[in-house]
Coordinates of C-alpha atoms in Angstrom, one line a residue:
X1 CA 28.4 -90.3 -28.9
X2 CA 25.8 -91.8 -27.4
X3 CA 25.5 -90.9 -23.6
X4 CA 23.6 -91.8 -20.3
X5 CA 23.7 -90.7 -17.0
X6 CA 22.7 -93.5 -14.2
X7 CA 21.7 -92.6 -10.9
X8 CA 22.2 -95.1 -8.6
X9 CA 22.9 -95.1 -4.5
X10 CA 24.2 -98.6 -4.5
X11 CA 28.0 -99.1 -5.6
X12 CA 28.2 -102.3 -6.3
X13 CA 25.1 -101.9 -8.7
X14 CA 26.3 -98.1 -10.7
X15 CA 29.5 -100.0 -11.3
X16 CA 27.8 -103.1 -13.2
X17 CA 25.6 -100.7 -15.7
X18 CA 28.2 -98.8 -16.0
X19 CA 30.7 -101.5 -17.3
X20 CA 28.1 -103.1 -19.4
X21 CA 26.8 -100.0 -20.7
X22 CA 30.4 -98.8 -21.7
X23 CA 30.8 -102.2 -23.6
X24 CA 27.6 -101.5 -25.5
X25 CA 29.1 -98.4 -26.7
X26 CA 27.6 -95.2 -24.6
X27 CA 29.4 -92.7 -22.5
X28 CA 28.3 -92.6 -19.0
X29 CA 27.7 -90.4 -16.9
X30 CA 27.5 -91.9 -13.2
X31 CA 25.5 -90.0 -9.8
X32 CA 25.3 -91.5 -6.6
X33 CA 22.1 -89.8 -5.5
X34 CA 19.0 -87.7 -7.3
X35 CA 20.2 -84.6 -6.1
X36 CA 23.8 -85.1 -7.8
X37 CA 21.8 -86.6 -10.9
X38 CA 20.0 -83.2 -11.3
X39 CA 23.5 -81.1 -10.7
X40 CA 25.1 -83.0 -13.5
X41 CA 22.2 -82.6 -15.8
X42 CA 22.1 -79.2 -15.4
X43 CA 25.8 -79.0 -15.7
X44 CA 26.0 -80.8 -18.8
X45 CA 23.3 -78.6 -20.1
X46 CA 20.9 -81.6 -20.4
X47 CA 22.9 -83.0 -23.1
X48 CA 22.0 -87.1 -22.7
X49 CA 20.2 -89.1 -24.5
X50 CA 18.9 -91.7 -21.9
X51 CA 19.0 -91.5 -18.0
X52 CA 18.5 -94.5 -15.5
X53 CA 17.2 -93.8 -12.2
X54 CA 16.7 -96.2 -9.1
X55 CA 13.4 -95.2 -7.6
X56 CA 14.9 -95.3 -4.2
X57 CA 17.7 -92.9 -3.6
X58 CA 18.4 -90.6 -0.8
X59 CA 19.1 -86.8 -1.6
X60 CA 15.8 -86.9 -4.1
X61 CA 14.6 -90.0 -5.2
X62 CA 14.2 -91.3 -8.4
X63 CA 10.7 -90.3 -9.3
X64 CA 11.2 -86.7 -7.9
X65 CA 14.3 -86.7 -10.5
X66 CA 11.7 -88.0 -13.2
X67 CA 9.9 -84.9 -12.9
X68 CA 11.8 -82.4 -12.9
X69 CA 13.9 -84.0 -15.9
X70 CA 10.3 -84.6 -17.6
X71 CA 9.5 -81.4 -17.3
X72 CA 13.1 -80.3 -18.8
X73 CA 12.7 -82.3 -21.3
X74 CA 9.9 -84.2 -22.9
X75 CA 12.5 -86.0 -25.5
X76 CA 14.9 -87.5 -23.5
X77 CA 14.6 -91.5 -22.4
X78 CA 14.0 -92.5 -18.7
X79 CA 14.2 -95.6 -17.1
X80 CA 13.6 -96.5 -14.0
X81 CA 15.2 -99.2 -12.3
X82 CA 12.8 -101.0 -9.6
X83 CA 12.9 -104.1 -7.3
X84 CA 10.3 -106.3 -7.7
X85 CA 8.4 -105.7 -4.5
X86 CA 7.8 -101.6 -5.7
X87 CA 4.5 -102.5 -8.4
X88 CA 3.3 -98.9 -7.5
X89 CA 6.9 -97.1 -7.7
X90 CA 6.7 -98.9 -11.4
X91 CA 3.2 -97.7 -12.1
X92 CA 4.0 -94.1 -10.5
X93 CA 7.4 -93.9 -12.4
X94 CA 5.5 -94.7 -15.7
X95 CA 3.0 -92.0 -14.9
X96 CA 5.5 -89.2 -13.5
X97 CA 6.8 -89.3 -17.1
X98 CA 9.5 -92.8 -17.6
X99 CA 9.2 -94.3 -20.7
X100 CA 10.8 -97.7 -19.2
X101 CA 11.1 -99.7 -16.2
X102 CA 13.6 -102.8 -15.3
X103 CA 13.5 -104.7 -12.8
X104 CA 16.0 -105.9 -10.2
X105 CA 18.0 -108.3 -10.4
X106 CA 18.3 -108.3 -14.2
X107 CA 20.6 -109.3 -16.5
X108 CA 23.8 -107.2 -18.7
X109 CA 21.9 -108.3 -22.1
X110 CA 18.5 -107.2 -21.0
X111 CA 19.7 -103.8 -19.3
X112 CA 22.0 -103.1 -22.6
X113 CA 18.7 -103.6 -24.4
X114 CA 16.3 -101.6 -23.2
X115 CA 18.4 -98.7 -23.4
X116 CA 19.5 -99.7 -26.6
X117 CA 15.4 -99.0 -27.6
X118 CA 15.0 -96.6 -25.7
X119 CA 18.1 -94.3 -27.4
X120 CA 16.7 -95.4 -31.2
X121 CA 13.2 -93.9 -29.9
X122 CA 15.2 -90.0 -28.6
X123 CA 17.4 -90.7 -32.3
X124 CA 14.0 -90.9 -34.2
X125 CA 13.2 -87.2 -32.4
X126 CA 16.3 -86.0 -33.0
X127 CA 17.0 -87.2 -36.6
X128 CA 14.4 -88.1 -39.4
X129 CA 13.9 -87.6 -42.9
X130 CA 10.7 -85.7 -44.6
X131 CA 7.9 -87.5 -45.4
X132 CA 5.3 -87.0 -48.1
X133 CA 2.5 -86.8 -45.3
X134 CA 4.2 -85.0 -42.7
X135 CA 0.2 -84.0 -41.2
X136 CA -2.5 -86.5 -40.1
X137 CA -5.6 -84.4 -39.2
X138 CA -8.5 -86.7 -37.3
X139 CA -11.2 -84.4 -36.2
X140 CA -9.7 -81.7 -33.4
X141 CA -6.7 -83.1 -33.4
X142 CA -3.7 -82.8 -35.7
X143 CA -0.5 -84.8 -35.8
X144 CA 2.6 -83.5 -37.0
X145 CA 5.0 -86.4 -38.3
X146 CA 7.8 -83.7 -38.6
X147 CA 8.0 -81.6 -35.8
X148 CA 6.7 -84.6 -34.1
X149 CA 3.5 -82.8 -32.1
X150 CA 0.1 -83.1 -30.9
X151 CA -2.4 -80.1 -31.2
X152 CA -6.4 -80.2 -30.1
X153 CA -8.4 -77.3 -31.5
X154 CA -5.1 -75.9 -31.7
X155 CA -3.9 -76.0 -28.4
X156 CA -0.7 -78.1 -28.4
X157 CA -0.1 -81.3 -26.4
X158 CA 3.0 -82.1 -24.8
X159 CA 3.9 -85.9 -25.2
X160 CA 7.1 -88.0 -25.0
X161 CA 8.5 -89.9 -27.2
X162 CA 6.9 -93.0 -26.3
X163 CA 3.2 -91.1 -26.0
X164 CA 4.3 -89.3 -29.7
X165 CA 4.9 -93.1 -31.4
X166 CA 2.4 -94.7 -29.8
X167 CA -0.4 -91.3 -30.8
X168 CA 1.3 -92.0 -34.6
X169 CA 0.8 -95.7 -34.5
X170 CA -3.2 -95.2 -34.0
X171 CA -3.4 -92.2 -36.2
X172 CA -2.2 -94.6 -38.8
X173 CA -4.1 -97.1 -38.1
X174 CA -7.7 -95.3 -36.5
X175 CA -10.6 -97.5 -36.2
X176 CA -8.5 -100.4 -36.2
X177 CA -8.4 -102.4 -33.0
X178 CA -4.8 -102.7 -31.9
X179 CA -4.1 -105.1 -29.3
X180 CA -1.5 -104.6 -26.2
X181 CA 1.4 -107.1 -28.8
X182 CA 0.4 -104.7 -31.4
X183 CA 1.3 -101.6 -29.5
X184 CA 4.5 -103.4 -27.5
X185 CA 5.9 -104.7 -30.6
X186 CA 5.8 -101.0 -32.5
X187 CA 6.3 -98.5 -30.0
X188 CA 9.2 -100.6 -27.9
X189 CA 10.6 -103.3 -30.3
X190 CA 10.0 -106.6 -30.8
X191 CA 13.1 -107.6 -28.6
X192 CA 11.5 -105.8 -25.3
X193 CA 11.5 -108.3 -22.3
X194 CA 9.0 -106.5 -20.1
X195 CA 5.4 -106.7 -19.5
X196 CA 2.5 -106.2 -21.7
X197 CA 1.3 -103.6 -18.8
X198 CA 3.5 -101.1 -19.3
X199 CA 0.8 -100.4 -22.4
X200 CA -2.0 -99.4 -20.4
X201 CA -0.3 -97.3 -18.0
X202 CA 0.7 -95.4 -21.1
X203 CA -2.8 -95.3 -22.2
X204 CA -4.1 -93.8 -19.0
X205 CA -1.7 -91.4 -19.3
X206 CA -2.4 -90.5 -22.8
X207 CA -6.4 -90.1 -21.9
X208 CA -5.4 -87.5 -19.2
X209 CA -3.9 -85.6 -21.7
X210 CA -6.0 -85.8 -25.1
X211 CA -9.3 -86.9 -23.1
X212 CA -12.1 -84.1 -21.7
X213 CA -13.0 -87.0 -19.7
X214 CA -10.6 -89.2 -19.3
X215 CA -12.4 -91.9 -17.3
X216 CA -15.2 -92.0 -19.9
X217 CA -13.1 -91.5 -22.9
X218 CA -14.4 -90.8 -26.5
X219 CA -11.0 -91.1 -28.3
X220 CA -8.7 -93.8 -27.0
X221 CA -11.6 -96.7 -26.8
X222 CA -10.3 -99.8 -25.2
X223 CA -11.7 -103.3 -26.6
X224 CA -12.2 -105.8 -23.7
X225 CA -10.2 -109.0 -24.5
X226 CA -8.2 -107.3 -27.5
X227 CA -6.5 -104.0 -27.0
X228 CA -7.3 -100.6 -27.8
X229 CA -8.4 -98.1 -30.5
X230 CA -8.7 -94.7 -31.6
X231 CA -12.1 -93.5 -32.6
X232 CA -12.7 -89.6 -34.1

């Protein structure tokens, strides 16, 4: 079954994701606060595939709860649900370790959506077949296809699921430039409603991780006016 816990201070609001999360088929799990998101988590021994958060909670908002359930758990999905006046909850959400963000108001087909990506993304974790190639090796760093990891000189990477896919999609395709509608369309679907910038705050985060300098990076090159690409 595929299940989600939504943390969400506002009533009226839990009760609407729930019901149209229910009719798209997923269990759900429902908090009224961060700090009763993180007791059920822990409770039902992290098992959920996707978890909504609204940033602004009382009792732990929601990007404390993205940390501490990043740092749980680099495979589950989080979203966080913003209003439109918090840009830099969205940008600090994405950065804390959220894969998504939607924006309020929005709409039962566009909610249903996202999560619906976001869930096929944890299922590709969770469930895939072997490959022929299972390693890509580009200088330092080596790719695992199978147990789905990063490793530089041998010292392993942690990345979600999102910084995983989008790390395979250049490995597959280095030296190429990839623009920001390359990048959106494979790593989130071609059905995502959001914003094209949701791609470079993922990029920044990458370069702090795989980067010895992230602001003058030597890997993850970015080509004004196109996109990005991955140099060895």
């Amino acid at each position: 079954m595929k299940r989600v816990l939504i943390a969400e201070d506002e009533a009226a609001i839990r009760e609407f994701i729930v019901i149209n999360l229910r009719r798209g088929g997923y269990e759900v799990v429902e908090a009224e606060d961060g700090a009763r998101a993180l007791e059920l988590y822990d409770s039902c021994d992290g098992d959920f595939d996707v978890v909504l958060l609204d940033v602004m909670m009382p009792n732990v908002d929601g990007l404390e709860v993205c940390r501490q359930l990043r740092a749980q758990n680099k495979n589950i999905g989080i979203i966080m649900l913003t209003a439109k006046t918090q840009e830099m909850d969205k940008i600090t959400g994405l950065m804390t370790g959220a894969d998504d963000y939607v924006t309020k108001p929005f709409s039962p087909t566009e909610l249903v959506a996202r999560v619906d990506a976001i869930y096929r993304r944890v299922a590709m974790n969770t469930v895939r077949k072997p490959e022929k190639d299972d390693i890509i090796e580009l200088g330092e760093f080596k790719l695992n296809l199978r147990s789905r990891t990063l490793t530089k000189n041998g010292r392993f990477i942690e990345l979600t699921q999102v910084e995983f896919q989008m790390m395979e999609y250049f490995f597959t395709n280095h030296g190429a430039a990839l623009s920001r509608t390359d990048i959106l369309n494979r790593v989130w679907g071609a059905e995502y409603f959001g914003e094209e910038k949701i791609v470079d705050v993922n990029i920044r985060r990458l370069r702090m991780k795989i980067e010895d300098e992230p602001s003058v990076p030597k890997h993850l090159i970015t080509i004004w006016g196109v996109g990005y690409k991955w140099l060895i």
